[in-house]
mmCIF file of C-alpha atoms and ligand atoms in Angstrom:
data_model
loop_
_atom_site.group_PDB
_atom_site.id
_atom_site.type_symbol
_atom_site.label_atom_id
_atom_site.label_comp_id
_atom_site.label_asym_id
_atom_site.label_seq_id
_atom_site.Cartn_x
_atom_site.Cartn_y
_atom_site.Cartn_z
ATOM 1 C CA MET A 1 91.894 107.165 109.734
ATOM 2 C CA LYS A 2 90.894 108.779 113.490
ATOM 3 C CA PHE A 3 92.483 112.163 113.387
ATOM 4 C CA VAL A 4 95.841 112.806 115.669
ATOM 5 C CA ASP A 5 97.282 116.092 116.317
ATOM 6 C CA GLU A 6 99.651 115.234 119.640
ATOM 7 C CA ALA A 7 101.848 112.060 120.028
ATOM 8 C CA ASN A 8 104.672 111.421 122.028
ATOM 9 C CA LEU A 9 107.344 108.907 120.839
ATOM 10 C CA ARG A 10 111.373 107.598 121.391
ATOM 11 C CA VAL A 11 113.588 107.979 118.479
ATOM 12 C CA GLU A 12 116.787 105.437 119.344
ATOM 13 C CA ALA A 13 119.588 106.355 116.102
ATOM 14 C CA GLY A 14 121.793 103.188 115.924
ATOM 15 C CA ASP A 15 125.054 103.239 117.761
ATOM 16 C CA GLY A 16 128.251 102.916 115.114
ATOM 17 C CA GLY A 17 129.647 99.262 115.062
ATOM 18 C CA HIS A 18 133.177 98.527 116.816
ATOM 19 C CA GLY A 19 136.657 98.754 115.153
ATOM 20 C CA CYS A 20 138.218 94.864 114.355
ATOM 21 C CA VAL A 21 141.498 93.755 115.830
ATOM 22 C CA SER A 22 142.990 91.088 113.222
ATOM 23 C CA PHE A 23 146.573 89.974 111.485
ATOM 24 C CA ARG A 24 147.067 89.205 108.091
ATOM 25 C CA ARG A 25 147.204 85.619 107.993
ATOM 26 C CA GLU A 26 148.519 83.812 104.716
ATOM 27 C CA LYS A 27 150.811 80.499 103.739
ATOM 28 C CA TYR A 28 154.735 81.756 104.121
ATOM 29 C CA VAL A 29 154.155 84.967 105.808
ATOM 30 C CA PRO A 30 154.683 84.342 109.191
ATOM 31 C CA PHE A 31 154.171 88.014 110.805
ATOM 32 C CA GLY A 32 151.151 89.544 108.669
ATOM 33 C CA GLY A 33 150.318 93.134 109.538
ATOM 34 C CA PRO A 34 147.189 94.093 111.399
ATOM 35 C CA ASP A 35 144.097 94.395 108.897
ATOM 36 C CA GLY A 36 141.275 94.973 111.273
ATOM 37 C CA GLY A 37 138.302 97.025 109.389
ATOM 38 C CA ASP A 38 136.709 99.552 110.991
ATOM 39 C CA GLY A 39 132.975 99.619 111.753
ATOM 40 C CA GLY A 40 129.845 101.026 110.201
ATOM 41 C CA ASP A 41 128.218 104.451 111.069
ATOM 42 C CA GLY A 42 124.465 103.985 113.165
ATOM 43 C CA GLY A 43 122.005 104.794 110.925
ATOM 44 C CA SER A 44 120.309 107.393 111.982
ATOM 45 C CA VAL A 45 116.193 108.895 112.361
ATOM 46 C CA TYR A 46 114.439 111.611 110.514
ATOM 47 C CA LEU A 47 111.295 113.078 109.465
ATOM 48 C CA VAL A 48 109.517 113.402 106.344
ATOM 49 C CA ALA A 49 106.868 115.621 105.564
ATOM 50 C CA ASP A 50 104.276 113.775 103.712
ATOM 51 C CA HIS A 51 101.620 116.200 102.004
ATOM 52 C CA ASN A 52 99.277 112.494 101.568
ATOM 53 C CA LEU A 53 99.022 112.319 105.615
ATOM 54 C CA ASN A 54 96.708 114.309 107.791
ATOM 55 C CA THR A 55 97.129 112.396 110.952
ATOM 56 C CA LEU A 56 99.570 111.395 113.604
ATOM 57 C CA TYR A 57 98.079 108.481 114.557
ATOM 58 C CA ASP A 58 100.516 106.052 113.285
ATOM 59 C CA TYR A 59 102.668 107.833 115.906
ATOM 60 C CA ARG A 60 100.144 106.938 118.677
ATOM 61 C CA VAL A 61 100.042 103.219 118.046
ATOM 62 C CA ASN A 62 103.976 102.603 118.037
ATOM 63 C CA ARG A 63 105.948 105.175 120.444
ATOM 64 C CA VAL A 64 109.875 103.454 119.516
ATOM 65 C CA TYR A 65 111.694 104.089 116.697
ATOM 66 C CA LYS A 66 115.175 102.887 116.415
ATOM 67 C CA ALA A 67 117.472 102.992 113.473
ATOM 68 C CA GLN A 68 120.170 100.340 112.411
ATOM 69 C CA ARG A 69 123.638 99.732 114.290
ATOM 70 C CA GLY A 70 126.581 99.589 112.090
ATOM 71 C CA GLY A 71 128.213 96.815 111.739
ATOM 72 C CA ASN A 72 131.491 96.140 113.061
ATOM 73 C CA GLY A 73 134.508 95.512 111.188
ATOM 74 C CA ALA A 74 136.318 92.452 110.225
ATOM 75 C CA GLY A 75 139.644 90.747 109.372
ATOM 76 C CA LYS A 76 141.458 91.474 105.712
ATOM 77 C CA ASP A 77 140.541 95.073 106.566
ATOM 78 C CA ARG A 78 136.674 94.989 105.423
ATOM 79 C CA THR A 79 134.568 97.632 106.576
ATOM 80 C CA GLY A 80 131.351 97.439 108.876
ATOM 81 C CA ALA A 81 128.113 97.513 106.657
ATOM 82 C CA LYS A 82 126.280 100.964 107.661
ATOM 83 C CA GLY A 83 123.182 100.884 109.892
ATOM 84 C CA GLU A 84 120.338 102.106 107.985
ATOM 85 C CA SER A 85 118.279 104.900 109.138
ATOM 86 C CA ARG A 86 115.028 105.651 109.832
ATOM 87 C CA TYR A 87 112.371 107.836 108.109
ATOM 88 C CA LEU A 88 109.846 108.669 109.506
ATOM 89 C CA ARG A 89 106.621 109.865 107.194
ATOM 90 C CA VAL A 90 104.919 112.880 109.403
ATOM 91 C CA PRO A 91 101.826 115.103 107.788
ATOM 92 C CA ILE A 92 102.986 119.196 106.345
ATOM 93 C CA GLY A 93 102.353 121.152 109.421
ATOM 94 C CA THR A 94 104.290 118.697 112.408
ATOM 95 C CA LEU A 95 106.106 120.440 114.282
ATOM 96 C CA CYS A 96 109.071 118.597 117.069
ATOM 97 C CA PHE A 97 109.731 119.251 119.978
ATOM 98 C CA SER A 98 112.247 117.513 122.424
ATOM 99 C CA ARG A 99 110.262 116.671 125.352
ATOM 100 C CA GLU A 100 113.014 117.179 127.688
ATOM 101 C CA THR A 101 113.997 120.819 127.005
ATOM 102 C CA ASP A 102 111.104 121.805 125.073
ATOM 103 C CA GLU A 103 113.216 122.800 122.125
ATOM 104 C CA LEU A 104 112.212 123.030 119.129
ATOM 105 C CA ILE A 105 113.922 120.477 116.825
ATOM 106 C CA GLY A 106 111.624 120.828 113.302
ATOM 107 C CA ASP A 107 108.776 123.173 111.792
ATOM 108 C CA LEU A 108 108.382 120.626 108.890
ATOM 109 C CA THR A 109 106.663 122.857 106.526
ATOM 110 C CA GLU A 110 107.030 121.840 102.862
ATOM 111 C CA ASN A 111 106.800 118.483 101.163
ATOM 112 C CA GLU A 112 109.638 116.044 101.882
ATOM 113 C CA GLN A 113 110.956 118.666 104.135
ATOM 114 C CA THR A 114 113.079 116.026 106.111
ATOM 115 C CA VAL A 115 114.649 117.181 109.704
ATOM 116 C CA ARG A 116 117.034 114.548 111.432
ATOM 117 C CA VAL A 117 115.883 113.927 115.432
ATOM 118 C CA ALA A 118 118.511 111.601 116.571
ATOM 119 C CA GLN A 119 122.091 110.939 114.794
ATOM 120 C CA GLY A 120 123.639 107.524 114.476
ATOM 121 C CA GLY A 121 126.703 106.431 116.181
ATOM 122 C CA TYR A 122 130.061 107.202 114.523
ATOM 123 C CA HIS A 123 131.916 103.788 113.564
ATOM 124 C CA GLY A 124 135.089 102.789 115.189
ATOM 125 C CA MET A 125 138.297 101.986 113.831
ATOM 126 C CA GLY A 126 140.022 98.945 113.415
ATOM 127 C CA ASN A 127 143.284 97.876 114.704
ATOM 128 C CA ALA A 128 144.903 98.497 110.922
ATOM 129 C CA ARG A 129 144.593 101.870 111.451
ATOM 130 C CA PHE A 130 147.011 102.480 114.199
ATOM 131 C CA LYS A 131 149.867 100.939 112.835
ATOM 132 C CA SER A 132 153.096 102.908 112.618
ATOM 133 C CA SER A 133 156.438 102.589 112.625
ATOM 134 C CA THR A 134 157.110 101.939 115.800
ATOM 135 C CA ASN A 135 153.802 99.810 116.529
ATOM 136 C CA ARG A 136 153.594 97.241 113.316
ATOM 137 C CA ALA A 137 151.445 95.048 115.091
ATOM 138 C CA PRO A 138 148.799 97.558 117.259
ATOM 139 C CA ARG A 139 146.128 95.636 119.190
ATOM 140 C CA LYS A 140 144.242 98.764 119.663
ATOM 141 C CA THR A 141 140.699 99.576 118.293
ATOM 142 C CA THR A 142 137.731 102.092 118.817
ATOM 143 C CA ASP A 143 134.121 101.596 119.769
ATOM 144 C CA GLY A 144 132.184 102.502 117.720
ATOM 145 C CA THR A 145 130.278 105.494 120.065
ATOM 146 C CA PRO A 146 126.477 105.060 120.793
ATOM 147 C CA GLY A 147 123.770 106.476 118.755
ATOM 148 C CA GLU A 148 121.616 109.416 120.093
ATOM 149 C CA ILE A 149 118.153 108.494 121.888
ATOM 150 C CA ARG A 150 115.532 110.835 121.870
ATOM 151 C CA GLU A 151 112.249 111.243 123.466
ATOM 152 C CA LEU A 152 110.219 113.578 120.984
ATOM 153 C CA ARG A 153 106.523 115.045 121.034
ATOM 154 C CA LEU A 154 104.824 115.778 118.015
ATOM 155 C CA GLU A 155 102.505 118.573 117.219
ATOM 156 C CA LEU A 156 100.257 118.994 114.274
ATOM 157 C CA LYS A 157 99.392 122.663 113.131
ATOM 158 C CA LEU A 158 97.688 122.573 109.706
ATOM 159 C CA LEU A 159 99.482 124.969 107.008
ATOM 160 C CA ALA A 160 96.257 126.218 104.977
ATOM 161 C CA ASP A 161 95.797 129.526 103.476
ATOM 162 C CA VAL A 162 92.574 130.882 104.760
ATOM 163 C CA GLY A 163 90.546 129.080 108.144
ATOM 164 C CA LEU A 164 87.147 129.146 108.447
ATOM 165 C CA VAL A 165 85.219 129.619 111.625
ATOM 166 C CA GLY A 166 82.204 130.304 112.759
ATOM 167 C CA LEU A 167 79.258 128.898 115.074
ATOM 168 C CA PRO A 168 78.234 125.072 114.822
ATOM 169 C CA ASN A 169 75.789 124.394 111.809
ATOM 170 C CA ALA A 170 76.712 127.779 110.080
ATOM 171 C CA GLY A 171 77.020 126.194 106.613
ATOM 172 C CA LYS A 172 80.990 125.961 107.192
ATOM 173 C CA SER A 173 81.682 122.132 105.721
ATOM 174 C CA THR A 174 78.744 122.999 102.942
ATOM 175 C CA LEU A 175 81.016 125.872 101.974
ATOM 176 C CA LEU A 176 84.445 123.684 101.804
ATOM 177 C CA ALA A 177 82.301 121.230 99.817
ATOM 178 C CA ALA A 178 81.077 123.490 97.131
ATOM 179 C CA VAL A 179 84.256 125.139 96.578
ATOM 180 C CA SER A 180 86.971 122.559 97.142
ATOM 181 C CA GLY A 181 87.631 118.479 96.638
ATOM 182 C CA ALA A 182 86.896 118.028 100.120
ATOM 183 C CA ARG A 183 84.222 115.884 101.334
ATOM 184 C CA PRO A 184 83.434 116.388 105.247
ATOM 185 C CA ARG A 185 80.198 115.756 106.906
ATOM 186 C CA ILE A 186 77.351 117.740 106.592
ATOM 187 C CA ALA A 187 74.160 117.592 107.880
ATOM 188 C CA ASP A 188 71.739 119.875 110.017
ATOM 189 C CA TYR A 189 72.582 119.415 113.469
ATOM 190 C CA PRO A 190 75.839 120.625 115.254
ATOM 191 C CA PHE A 191 79.539 119.390 115.240
ATOM 192 C CA THR A 192 78.989 117.397 112.580
ATOM 193 C CA THR A 193 82.504 118.510 111.662
ATOM 194 C CA LEU A 194 84.439 116.487 114.543
ATOM 195 C CA THR A 195 87.828 117.276 112.893
ATOM 196 C CA PRO A 196 89.566 119.813 111.130
ATOM 197 C CA GLN A 197 89.588 118.769 107.255
ATOM 198 C CA VAL A 198 91.557 120.593 104.588
ATOM 199 C CA GLY A 199 90.855 121.420 100.683
ATOM 200 C CA VAL A 200 92.240 123.210 98.038
ATOM 201 C CA VAL A 201 90.295 125.842 95.871
ATOM 202 C CA GLY A 202 91.129 126.906 92.083
ATOM 203 C CA VAL A 203 90.436 129.875 91.229
ATOM 204 C CA GLY A 204 91.033 129.934 87.347
ATOM 205 C CA PRO A 205 93.959 127.922 86.004
ATOM 206 C CA LEU A 206 96.824 127.284 87.703
ATOM 207 C CA ARG A 207 95.913 129.592 91.099
ATOM 208 C CA SER A 208 94.693 128.118 93.949
ATOM 209 C CA PHE A 209 94.639 128.404 97.838
ATOM 210 C CA THR A 210 94.351 126.186 100.537
ATOM 211 C CA LEU A 211 91.187 126.391 102.920
ATOM 212 C CA VAL A 212 90.898 124.627 106.286
ATOM 213 C CA ASP A 213 87.666 123.884 108.005
ATOM 214 C CA LEU A 214 87.274 123.930 112.201
ATOM 215 C CA PRO A 215 84.801 121.742 114.306
ATOM 216 C CA GLY A 216 82.464 125.250 115.229
ATOM 217 C CA LEU A 217 82.983 127.076 117.903
ATOM 218 C CA ILE A 218 80.702 127.914 120.340
ATOM 219 C CA GLU A 219 80.756 130.142 123.669
ATOM 220 C CA GLY A 220 83.127 129.010 125.761
ATOM 221 C CA ALA A 221 85.333 126.994 123.430
ATOM 222 C CA ALA A 222 88.389 128.808 124.433
ATOM 223 C CA GLU A 223 88.268 127.819 127.697
ATOM 224 C CA GLY A 224 87.158 124.176 126.512
ATOM 225 C CA ILE A 225 83.848 123.812 126.698
ATOM 226 C CA GLY A 226 82.551 121.972 123.499
ATOM 227 C CA LEU A 227 85.352 120.683 121.020
ATOM 228 C CA GLY A 228 86.076 123.567 119.207
ATOM 229 C CA HIS A 229 88.995 124.700 121.346
ATOM 230 C CA ARG A 230 90.709 121.256 121.102
ATOM 231 C CA PHE A 231 91.117 122.323 117.228
ATOM 232 C CA LEU A 232 91.643 126.636 117.191
ATOM 233 C CA ARG A 233 95.612 125.303 116.937
ATOM 234 C CA HIS A 234 94.860 124.700 113.206
ATOM 235 C CA ILE A 235 93.717 127.783 112.086
ATOM 236 C CA GLN A 236 97.211 129.596 114.226
ATOM 237 C CA ARG A 237 98.763 129.143 110.902
ATOM 238 C CA THR A 238 96.258 130.404 108.323
ATOM 239 C CA ARG A 239 96.437 134.089 106.502
ATOM 240 C CA LEU A 240 92.822 134.799 106.398
ATOM 241 C CA LEU A 241 90.156 133.857 108.213
ATOM 242 C CA PHE A 242 86.440 133.552 106.859
ATOM 243 C CA HIS A 243 83.957 134.316 109.444
ATOM 244 C CA ILE A 244 80.802 132.294 108.261
ATOM 245 C CA VAL A 245 77.835 133.729 109.377
ATOM 246 C CA ASP A 246 74.299 131.857 109.918
ATOM 247 C CA LEU A 247 71.557 134.696 108.547
ATOM 248 C CA LEU A 248 68.635 132.452 110.019
ATOM 249 C CA ASP A 249 70.279 131.047 112.781
ATOM 250 C CA ALA A 250 68.375 127.281 114.281
ATOM 251 C CA GLU A 251 68.077 128.740 117.534
ATOM 252 C CA GLY A 252 66.727 132.139 116.440
ATOM 253 C CA ARG A 253 70.383 134.262 117.352
ATOM 254 C CA ASP A 254 70.719 137.588 115.859
ATOM 255 C CA VAL A 255 73.805 137.883 113.546
ATOM 256 C CA ILE A 256 75.192 140.674 115.685
ATOM 257 C CA GLU A 257 75.174 138.446 118.497
ATOM 258 C CA GLN A 258 76.243 135.267 117.011
ATOM 259 C CA ILE A 259 79.220 137.552 115.538
ATOM 260 C CA GLN A 260 80.429 139.198 118.350
ATOM 261 C CA THR A 261 80.156 135.141 120.595
ATOM 262 C CA ILE A 262 83.248 133.996 118.054
ATOM 263 C CA GLU A 263 84.817 137.380 117.666
ATOM 264 C CA ALA A 264 84.894 136.553 121.832
ATOM 265 C CA GLU A 265 86.147 133.655 121.363
ATOM 266 C CA LEU A 266 88.889 134.321 119.098
ATOM 267 C CA GLU A 267 90.001 137.036 121.290
ATOM 268 C CA GLN A 268 90.229 135.149 124.247
ATOM 269 C CA PHE A 269 91.825 132.233 122.666
ATOM 270 C CA SER A 270 94.860 134.222 121.344
ATOM 271 C CA PRO A 271 95.033 138.044 120.379
ATOM 272 C CA GLU A 272 97.576 137.191 117.725
ATOM 273 C CA LEU A 273 94.491 135.649 116.167
ATOM 274 C CA ALA A 274 91.604 137.706 116.671
ATOM 275 C CA SER A 275 93.693 140.120 114.994
ATOM 276 C CA ARG A 276 94.746 138.449 111.975
ATOM 277 C CA PRO A 277 92.854 139.600 108.609
ATOM 278 C CA ARG A 278 88.804 138.490 108.586
ATOM 279 C CA TRP A 279 86.524 138.842 106.689
ATOM 280 C CA ILE A 280 82.784 138.034 107.915
ATOM 281 C CA VAL A 281 80.947 135.917 105.502
ATOM 282 C CA LEU A 282 77.009 135.969 105.461
ATOM 283 C CA ASN A 283 75.664 132.517 104.815
ATOM 284 C CA LYS A 284 72.304 131.354 103.488
ATOM 285 C CA THR A 285 71.077 134.576 101.540
ATOM 286 C CA GLU A 286 69.057 132.581 99.111
ATOM 287 C CA LEU A 287 66.243 132.204 102.799
ATOM 288 C CA VAL A 288 65.603 135.558 102.617
ATOM 289 C CA ASP A 289 65.008 138.790 100.250
ATOM 290 C CA ALA A 290 67.746 140.768 98.498
ATOM 291 C CA GLU A 291 66.565 143.575 100.954
ATOM 292 C CA GLU A 292 66.733 142.105 103.783
ATOM 293 C CA THR A 293 69.960 141.195 103.376
ATOM 294 C CA ALA A 294 71.229 144.204 102.322
ATOM 295 C CA GLU A 295 69.668 145.792 105.695
ATOM 296 C CA LEU A 296 71.715 143.464 107.538
ATOM 297 C CA CYS A 297 75.019 144.065 105.979
ATOM 298 C CA GLU A 298 74.285 147.375 106.832
ATOM 299 C CA ARG A 299 73.427 146.511 110.543
ATOM 300 C CA VAL A 300 76.739 144.404 110.797
ATOM 301 C CA ARG A 301 78.463 147.763 109.482
ATOM 302 C CA THR A 302 77.148 150.389 111.666
ATOM 303 C CA THR A 303 76.122 148.016 115.204
ATOM 304 C CA LEU A 304 79.479 146.217 114.937
ATOM 305 C CA ASP A 305 81.843 149.492 113.730
ATOM 306 C CA TRP A 306 82.774 147.044 111.426
ATOM 307 C CA GLN A 307 85.373 148.395 108.013
ATOM 308 C CA GLY A 308 86.972 144.846 106.999
ATOM 309 C CA ALA A 309 85.450 143.110 104.023
ATOM 310 C CA LEU A 310 81.799 141.825 103.987
ATOM 311 C CA TYR A 311 80.264 139.389 102.082
ATOM 312 C CA ALA A 312 76.619 137.827 101.769
ATOM 313 C CA VAL A 313 76.431 134.105 100.094
ATOM 314 C CA SER A 314 74.936 131.294 100.174
ATOM 315 C CA ALA A 315 76.877 127.791 100.034
ATOM 316 C CA ILE A 316 74.599 125.809 98.255
ATOM 317 C CA ARG A 317 74.705 128.406 95.178
ATOM 318 C CA PRO A 318 77.936 127.804 93.839
ATOM 319 C CA ASP A 319 78.007 130.569 91.609
ATOM 320 C CA SER A 320 77.266 133.238 95.179
ATOM 321 C CA LEU A 321 80.827 132.304 95.838
ATOM 322 C CA ASN A 322 83.027 133.563 93.075
ATOM 323 C CA ARG A 323 83.631 136.914 93.992
ATOM 324 C CA LEU A 324 85.107 135.878 97.114
ATOM 325 C CA LEU A 325 87.283 133.082 96.064
ATOM 326 C CA GLY A 326 88.276 135.597 93.598
ATOM 327 C CA ASP A 327 88.739 138.461 95.913
ATOM 328 C CA ALA A 328 90.514 136.243 98.457
ATOM 329 C CA MET A 329 92.926 134.331 96.275
ATOM 330 C CA ASP A 330 93.959 138.607 94.677
ATOM 331 C CA TYR A 331 94.428 138.908 98.685
ATOM 332 C CA LEU A 332 96.395 136.101 99.236
ATOM 333 C CA GLU A 333 98.781 136.446 96.039
ATOM 334 C CA SER A 334 99.141 140.684 96.654
ATOM 335 C CA GLU A 335 99.919 139.458 100.372
ATOM 336 C CA ALA A 336 102.533 137.231 99.773
ATOM 337 C CA ALA A 337 104.312 139.867 97.317
ATOM 338 C CA GLU A 338 104.676 142.317 100.427
ATOM 339 C CA ARG A 339 106.178 139.773 102.271
ATOM 340 C CA ARG A 340 108.642 139.071 100.252
ATOM 341 C CA ALA A 341 108.973 142.457 98.911
ATOM 342 C CA ALA A 342 109.641 143.054 103.153
ATOM 343 C CA SER A 343 112.046 140.228 103.290
ATOM 344 C CA ASP A 344 114.115 141.375 100.050
ATOM 345 C CA ALA A 345 114.326 144.587 101.541
ATOM 346 C CA GLU A 346 115.555 143.342 104.742
ATOM 347 C CA ASP A 347 118.115 141.286 103.029
ATOM 348 C CA MET A 348 119.547 144.409 101.568
ATOM 349 C CA ASP A 349 119.545 146.200 104.544
ATOM 350 C CA SER A 350 121.750 143.490 106.276
ATOM 351 C CA ASP A 351 123.598 143.662 103.539
ATOM 352 C CA ASP A 352 124.614 147.673 103.878
ATOM 353 C CA ASP A 353 125.159 146.475 107.198
ATOM 354 C CA HIS A 354 127.881 144.450 106.471
ATOM 355 C CA GLU A 355 129.487 146.801 104.135
ATOM 356 C CA SER A 356 130.038 149.551 106.576
HETATM 357 N N1 GTP B 1 69.757 127.399 102.524
HETATM 358 C C1 GTP B 1 71.152 126.419 102.738
HETATM 359 N N2 GTP B 1 71.178 125.860 103.678
HETATM 360 C C2 GTP B 1 72.550 125.729 104.567
HETATM 361 C C3 GTP B 1 73.464 126.698 103.442
HETATM 362 N N3 GTP B 1 75.070 126.039 103.904
HETATM 363 C C4 GTP B 1 74.912 125.092 104.879
HETATM 364 N N4 GTP B 1 73.077 124.570 104.732
HETATM 365 C C5 GTP B 1 72.522 124.009 105.861
HETATM 366 O O1 GTP B 1 73.373 124.244 106.861
HETATM 367 C C6 GTP B 1 73.276 123.178 107.692
HETATM 368 C C7 GTP B 1 74.593 123.276 108.630
HETATM 369 O O2 GTP B 1 75.469 123.378 107.597
HETATM 370 P P1 GTP B 1 77.073 122.751 107.717
HETATM 371 O O3 GTP B 1 78.222 122.272 106.666
HETATM 372 O O4 GTP B 1 77.227 120.833 108.392
HETATM 373 O O5 GTP B 1 77.123 123.494 108.527
HETATM 374 P P2 GTP B 1 78.541 123.833 109.989
HETATM 375 O O6 GTP B 1 79.272 124.925 110.173
HETATM 376 O O7 GTP B 1 79.757 123.115 109.067
HETATM 377 O O8 GTP B 1 78.519 122.946 111.051
HETATM 378 P P3 GTP B 1 79.344 122.283 112.155
HETATM 379 O O9 GTP B 1 79.985 120.776 111.660
HETATM 380 O O10 GTP B 1 78.793 121.623 113.290
HETATM 381 O O11 GTP B 1 80.781 123.167 112.719
HETATM 382 C C8 GTP B 1 73.304 121.561 106.761
HETATM 383 O O12 GTP B 1 72.113 120.905 106.867
HETATM 384 C C9 GTP B 1 73.821 122.446 105.502
HETATM 385 O O13 GTP B 1 72.500 121.883 104.583
HETATM 386 C C10 GTP B 1 72.985 127.601 102.837
HETATM 387 O O14 GTP B 1 73.408 128.252 101.659
HETATM 388 N N5 GTP B 1 71.732 127.652 102.164
#
């Protein structure tokens, strides 16, 4: 199905059902009391995150989603039926905004997380409710309130632990396919990846992380040239980037020049993204001898003053990827532990504030 990462839609919750005017009619009881029942509540509209989805395509096709109205009350104290709510399933990583105010209504980051986006109307009351010692035959009822109607914008920002960036043809799809169950299209011409792909990388028993591959970035991508810029948002929520570099670029670009191109694109798109932890991964090492690879690594370190992590791999030789993946897993686990410790410390600080 087509990858769609933005959609506008309208959601309409159901109105509440009205209260009913009715009086008891029984044989031999001339003045039966009021027995008009309440209406039912209107159904609400919810978004539900679903890990089996990866596109907002459906919301481009269908743009209006309504929940059911509550039933009206009836005689003999019968309450109207509740309107059925509507549950709209969206991929994990979907953000929901109001189109009227731009307010963020929900950020669905976990499977089955549910956010109400339009509240159903409240039921009206039947005349049986208004009986009192002074008025034994009230004709008063109330109407149900209208269901909420909202114009929404959905934006999908895929959630993955690690993002792959690099020039077209660097070998990102090959790497993703080699380490995960994802089956991206691979070919030796640029831009075979047209949409982001997410794969799960298993590192030993019970340890795994997710990896997202974007279409290749080219110079000017951050300004809207080529395809890459449209997809940069999908690495905004990753925790670590692998910058994949082709050792033997088909266009004859030097490794340093290739790295600088991507670094400049990231910086221009978002300084925040450019400051994200980033590991340089030189790919296709089996095409050159070990000495040449070592020399290239040295040049990256000295020419670019690169202090960060640097790997040399061959995406078509899975064994060569083990160290990279193991290190990434360790990094993600310790970063998560640090984050937990920091947020625990913050919680304790705020508890102290309460006590003082
Ligand atoms: N020899 C060799 N070829 C590789 C290696 N990794 C990828 N390739 C080849 O390089 C070409 C491009 O690989 P892809 O994985 O499609 O590159 P990509 O970075 O995903 O490219 P885009 O989809 O354009 O972003 C393909 O012909 C791959 O077979 C490698 O480690 N060694």
